[in-house]
C-alpha positions as MATLAB code, in Angstrom:
seq = 'MRVRPILLGALCALAFQPTLSVLAADAPAPDPSAPLRGVLTVDGKQIPLPDGEWRLTGRAVFSPPTLDKPGAVTSLSLVRLRDRSVDAAALIQVASPGADPLWGKAPACERTDLPLARVRYASDHDGSCAWVSLVGAAERETLDPAWAQTLGEAARQGWRLPGRWATANFRVTDPRDALQVRYAFDGGVGTGEVPGLVPLTPDSGWVDAAWDQVERGFRNRLDGAATLPNWTATPPTGAAPSEDAEGGGLGRTIWKTITFRGIVTTLDFSTNYAVIGDVAAAAGLSAFAFVIGPFVYIGHELAWERFGGPVVRSVELPGFGADGAGTL';
ca = [
      -0.073   -0.123    0.095;
       2.948    2.150    0.481;
       4.403    1.778   -2.676;
       1.862    3.913   -4.645;
       2.384    7.012   -2.481;
       6.421    6.732   -2.918;
       6.181    6.249   -6.663;
       3.734    9.300   -6.871;
       6.020   11.402   -4.951;
       9.101   10.566   -7.177;
       7.198   11.179  -10.226;
       6.345   14.548   -8.692;
      10.168   15.335   -7.912;
      11.196   14.175  -11.428;
       8.329   16.329  -13.170;
       9.409   19.530  -10.725;
      13.260   18.915  -11.127;
      13.961   21.634  -13.721;
      12.072   24.352  -11.813;
      13.813   23.364   -8.547;
      17.095   23.342  -10.300;
      16.563   26.983  -11.565;
      15.116   28.016   -8.137;
      18.472   26.820   -6.666;
      20.541   29.181   -8.989;
      21.943   31.890   -6.930;
      20.115   34.549   -9.314;
      17.448   36.081   -6.887;
      14.000   36.562   -7.894;
      13.200   40.071   -9.716;
      12.934   42.953   -7.202;
      12.939   46.360   -8.885;
      13.414   47.939   -5.324;
      16.573   46.040   -4.651;
      19.779   48.169   -5.913;
      22.660   46.033   -6.851;
      26.374   47.006   -7.339;
      29.955   46.024   -8.300;
      29.683   42.044   -9.093;
      26.820   39.973   -9.377;
      26.925   36.227   -9.181;
      24.827   33.829  -11.229;
      25.414   30.151  -10.993;
      29.143   30.488   -9.919;
      30.025   32.982  -12.688;
      30.646   36.683  -11.714;
      29.439   39.246  -13.900;
      30.932   42.752  -13.609;
      28.568   45.672  -13.671;
      29.337   49.465  -14.818;
      29.343   51.859  -12.170;
      26.013   52.922  -10.730;
      22.898   51.206   -9.047;
      21.293   48.334  -10.801;
      17.913   46.701  -10.585;
      17.204   43.161  -11.382;
      13.772   43.436  -13.526;
      13.431   40.233  -15.538;
      14.495   36.741  -15.259;
      13.693   33.685  -17.748;
      14.387   30.430  -18.565;
      13.969   29.405  -22.012;
      15.725   27.453  -25.423;
      16.422   29.067  -28.526;
      15.603   27.486  -31.837;
      19.114   26.226  -32.091;
      19.120   24.246  -28.624;
      16.766   21.099  -28.603;
      16.685   20.839  -24.514;
      13.773   22.889  -23.161;
      15.016   25.393  -20.572;
      18.537   25.377  -21.639;
      19.295   29.328  -21.131;
      18.822   31.372  -17.991;
      18.662   34.803  -18.414;
      18.604   37.933  -16.447;
      17.806   41.554  -17.187;
      18.887   44.517  -15.162;
      18.743   48.309  -15.640;
      19.978   51.342  -14.467;
      18.078   54.322  -13.912;
      18.698   58.070  -13.807;
      15.678   60.025  -12.522;
      12.801   58.103  -14.185;
      14.955   57.287  -17.244;
      16.790   53.945  -18.000;
      20.306   55.206  -19.202;
      21.887   51.681  -19.256;
      20.914   48.010  -19.244;
      22.597   44.355  -18.931;
      21.264   41.001  -20.206;
      23.062   38.075  -18.403;
      22.767   34.861  -20.404;
      24.120   31.450  -19.104;
      23.620   27.954  -19.790;
      20.949   26.124  -17.583;
      22.303   23.450  -14.963;
      22.634   20.319  -16.987;
      22.029   22.014  -20.343;
      24.462   21.741  -23.211;
      27.030   24.561  -23.110;
      28.510   24.063  -26.395;
      26.852   27.541  -27.904;
      30.039   27.757  -30.178;
      30.872   31.398  -31.591;
      28.054   34.255  -31.607;
      27.285   34.750  -35.252;
      27.690   38.518  -34.571;
      31.349   38.158  -34.004;
      31.975   37.171  -37.717;
      30.246   40.017  -39.064;
      32.370   42.640  -40.994;
      29.500   45.401  -40.810;
      29.367   45.980  -37.189;
      31.350   49.115  -35.440;
      33.409   46.198  -33.826;
      33.564   42.419  -33.941;
      36.601   40.326  -32.519;
      37.415   36.618  -31.725;
      40.061   36.387  -28.916;
      40.169   32.407  -29.525;
      37.632   29.947  -30.744;
      37.967   25.955  -30.982;
      35.669   22.928  -30.922;
      35.472   23.266  -26.958;
      35.924   26.653  -25.822;
      35.953   30.389  -27.058;
      35.626   34.062  -26.344;
      34.354   36.779  -28.501;
      32.881   40.427  -28.471;
      31.122   42.457  -30.659;
      29.673   46.250  -30.563;
      26.071   46.883  -32.105;
      23.309   49.520  -32.500;
      19.803   48.222  -31.754;
      16.570   49.912  -32.219;
      12.952   49.377  -31.822;
      12.766   45.397  -32.085;
      10.574   42.617  -33.192;
       9.355   40.314  -30.699;
      11.517   37.233  -31.794;
      14.588   39.289  -31.415;
      13.702   39.918  -27.835;
      15.098   37.721  -24.880;
      12.180   36.924  -22.358;
      13.873   38.332  -19.482;
      14.199   41.653  -21.579;
      10.698   41.487  -22.444;
       9.629   41.298  -18.764;
      12.003   44.439  -18.148;
      10.026   46.527  -20.759;
       6.781   45.306  -19.348;
       8.076   46.497  -15.964;
       9.233   49.811  -17.369;
       5.684   50.569  -18.595;
       4.284   49.623  -15.449;
       6.683   52.223  -13.777;
       6.643   54.635  -16.000;
      10.408   54.596  -16.697;
      11.601   56.217  -20.182;
      13.598   53.975  -22.381;
      16.072   55.300  -25.038;
      14.492   55.095  -28.821;
      17.705   52.907  -29.601;
      20.689   51.210  -27.957;
      24.478   51.164  -28.073;
      25.441   47.847  -27.092;
      28.686   45.993  -26.208;
      28.165   42.011  -26.130;
      30.683   39.242  -24.928;
      30.583   35.672  -25.234;
      32.768   33.198  -23.238;
      32.315   29.195  -23.300;
      34.051   26.146  -22.366;
      33.564   22.496  -22.285;
      31.390   22.817  -18.980;
      29.633   26.242  -19.285;
      28.568   29.037  -21.320;
      28.150   32.763  -20.648;
      26.817   35.606  -22.845;
      26.558   39.346  -21.521;
      25.197   42.413  -23.240;
      25.462   45.776  -21.942;
      23.399   48.493  -23.482;
      23.618   51.959  -23.196;
      21.916   55.508  -24.300;
      24.031   56.208  -27.186;
      23.700   60.159  -26.396;
      20.543   60.768  -28.113;
      17.941   60.166  -25.296;
      14.564   59.080  -26.603;
      14.074   61.654  -29.272;
      15.076   60.675  -32.966;
      17.376   62.814  -34.657;
      17.653   61.647  -38.615;
      21.078   60.915  -39.661;
      22.294   60.799  -36.067;
      24.653   57.811  -35.084;
      24.606   56.860  -31.333;
      28.102   56.610  -29.762;
      29.213   53.390  -29.259;
      31.625   51.776  -26.570;
      35.304   52.181  -27.964;
      37.973   49.678  -28.196;
      39.658   50.566  -24.827;
      36.408   50.173  -23.059;
      35.309   46.669  -24.811;
      39.105   45.324  -23.939;
      38.592   46.492  -20.478;
      35.204   45.096  -19.831;
      36.090   41.742  -21.776;
      38.965   41.042  -19.629;
      36.787   41.508  -16.629;
      34.167   39.238  -18.078;
      36.692   36.455  -18.914;
      37.713   36.714  -15.154;
      34.328   36.796  -13.871;
      33.355   33.461  -15.829;
      36.192   31.789  -14.212;
      35.129   33.231  -10.987;
      38.254   35.149  -10.526;
      37.069   38.925  -10.025;
      37.413   41.097   -6.990;
      34.020   41.239   -5.366;
      34.230   45.034   -5.394;
      35.352   45.320   -8.976;
      33.190   47.297  -11.157;
      33.237   48.465  -14.812;
      33.977   51.989  -15.513;
      30.931   54.098  -17.143;
      31.673   53.951  -21.119;
      30.719   57.409  -21.624;
      33.755   58.626  -19.260;
      37.293   59.143  -20.597;
      38.284   55.899  -21.923;
      40.702   53.640  -19.701;
      44.401   54.191  -19.905;
      46.970   51.630  -20.246;
      44.515   49.147  -21.848;
      46.545   47.069  -23.994;
      45.199   45.256  -26.653;
      44.557   41.758  -25.438;
      45.963   38.646  -27.220;
      44.185   37.623  -30.590;
      42.248   40.707  -30.126;
      41.885   40.947  -34.059;
      40.725   37.341  -34.291;
      43.675   35.189  -35.023;
      44.368   32.231  -33.042;
      48.143   32.365  -33.170;
      49.158   33.898  -29.829;
      46.904   31.551  -28.276;
      48.450   28.698  -30.398;
      52.250   29.750  -29.620;
      51.463   29.619  -25.943;
      49.753   26.312  -26.159;
      52.397   25.045  -28.017;
      55.252   26.142  -25.428;
      53.311   24.533  -22.410;
      52.636   21.350  -24.259;
      56.239   21.147  -25.633;
      57.841   21.677  -22.016;
      55.697   18.831  -20.726;
      56.183   16.262  -23.600;
      59.845   17.164  -23.765;
      60.233   16.241  -20.031;
      58.354   12.761  -20.456;
      60.300   12.225  -23.638;
      63.614   12.421  -21.713;
      62.668   10.606  -18.815;
      61.354    7.682  -21.078;
      64.604    7.775  -23.322;
      66.659    7.770  -20.191;
      64.736    4.899  -18.723;
      65.173    2.729  -21.839;
      68.636    3.662  -23.197;
      70.324    4.191  -19.482;
      72.403    6.954  -21.346;
      71.969   10.529  -20.320;
      73.413   12.059  -23.727;
      71.528    9.591  -26.108;
      68.542   10.484  -24.304;
      69.108   14.261  -24.400;
      70.034   14.211  -28.038;
      66.731   12.264  -28.798;
      64.579   14.570  -26.754;
      66.302   17.505  -28.269;
      65.285   16.543  -31.713;
      61.764   16.087  -31.081;
      62.041   19.493  -29.140;
      63.155   21.198  -32.338;
      60.628   19.705  -34.479;
      57.709   18.935  -32.527;
      56.681   22.578  -32.096;
      56.514   23.514  -35.744;
      54.428   19.983  -36.483;
      51.939   20.973  -33.516;
      51.637   24.565  -34.980;
      51.139   23.518  -38.465;
      48.453   20.975  -37.170;
      46.879   23.796  -34.972;
      46.632   26.374  -38.073;
      45.417   23.348  -40.384;
      42.882   22.477  -38.058;
      41.402   26.152  -37.694;
      41.444   26.473  -41.453;
      40.107   23.422  -42.733;
      38.492   21.517  -39.422;
      35.595   23.773  -38.871;
      36.913   24.249  -34.920;
      33.588   25.791  -33.867;
      30.862   22.838  -33.464;
      27.933   25.607  -33.393;
      27.299   29.001  -33.801;
      24.029   29.789  -31.553;
      22.202   32.664  -31.756;
      20.514   34.158  -28.707;
      18.031   36.550  -28.685;
      18.897   40.056  -26.792;
      17.826   43.607  -26.853;
      16.825   43.376  -30.509;
      18.381   42.735  -33.675;
      22.230   43.882  -33.768;
      22.454   46.785  -36.490;
      25.692   48.358  -37.772;
      25.085   51.955  -38.410;
      22.196   54.627  -38.213;
      19.036   53.397  -37.392;
];
């Protein structure tokens, strides 16, 4: 007689498991009255926020058409208020617990018509890229569900929104997790529409500084008090271009070659000495592999990037709207 209640309880637990896993995430429920500053932690990843007070106004779990599993993406939407106007917004998208994190390279990172599009590295298992775009009035299918909630909250609260946004966008992935962060700013035109006026967009110095912070936060290595500067302020000085900022993977490949070669050479020498028993002969064999091996490895890496299709997928995620290139 007790078997039926036990089975029923087990079935209920399985049915509600996706909901429980979402509620267990460390992202709080939307509360427009609670200000947030500095760094927001979402599912073990630290998200740096530009300076100011932010409010969490949207939270959703959904799956884009390119990902089969329901509830593959968890998204949070935040806004920054100035009086009764929203002058900045942030959209955080992470792979839901247990979901496939292989999002691949963001399609916008391969565009040549945007104000900025860069790839630091991309392979079949990890990647990091960024792009800058302009977003105006958006169709429903281009909106993230959390951002759609924010638009509804703004209407209820009477907040004024810019007529168009300047956005800086970042995607970082590895075999276990995936993160995409979009920062949207009033491009300096407010809510008015001025024909022919192109909004200001975040410059490369700000993008590189923010990109570094997003990557460190993805690996949970940020100082909890760290914030991003307001992009409309003076660009940060001393921000050196990051490795592979122009899209090539050569710098990363060289560092991988150095570390890999050091490990392999140590193993080669140990094995050769154990078999031959002669230090000079073992060193000679290891030296030959040390000289020739890096060229073979680099050639293999470059050939794989050129012909092997390193990114398995190129998953498009909805955001503030369609990414635009110029005057909207």
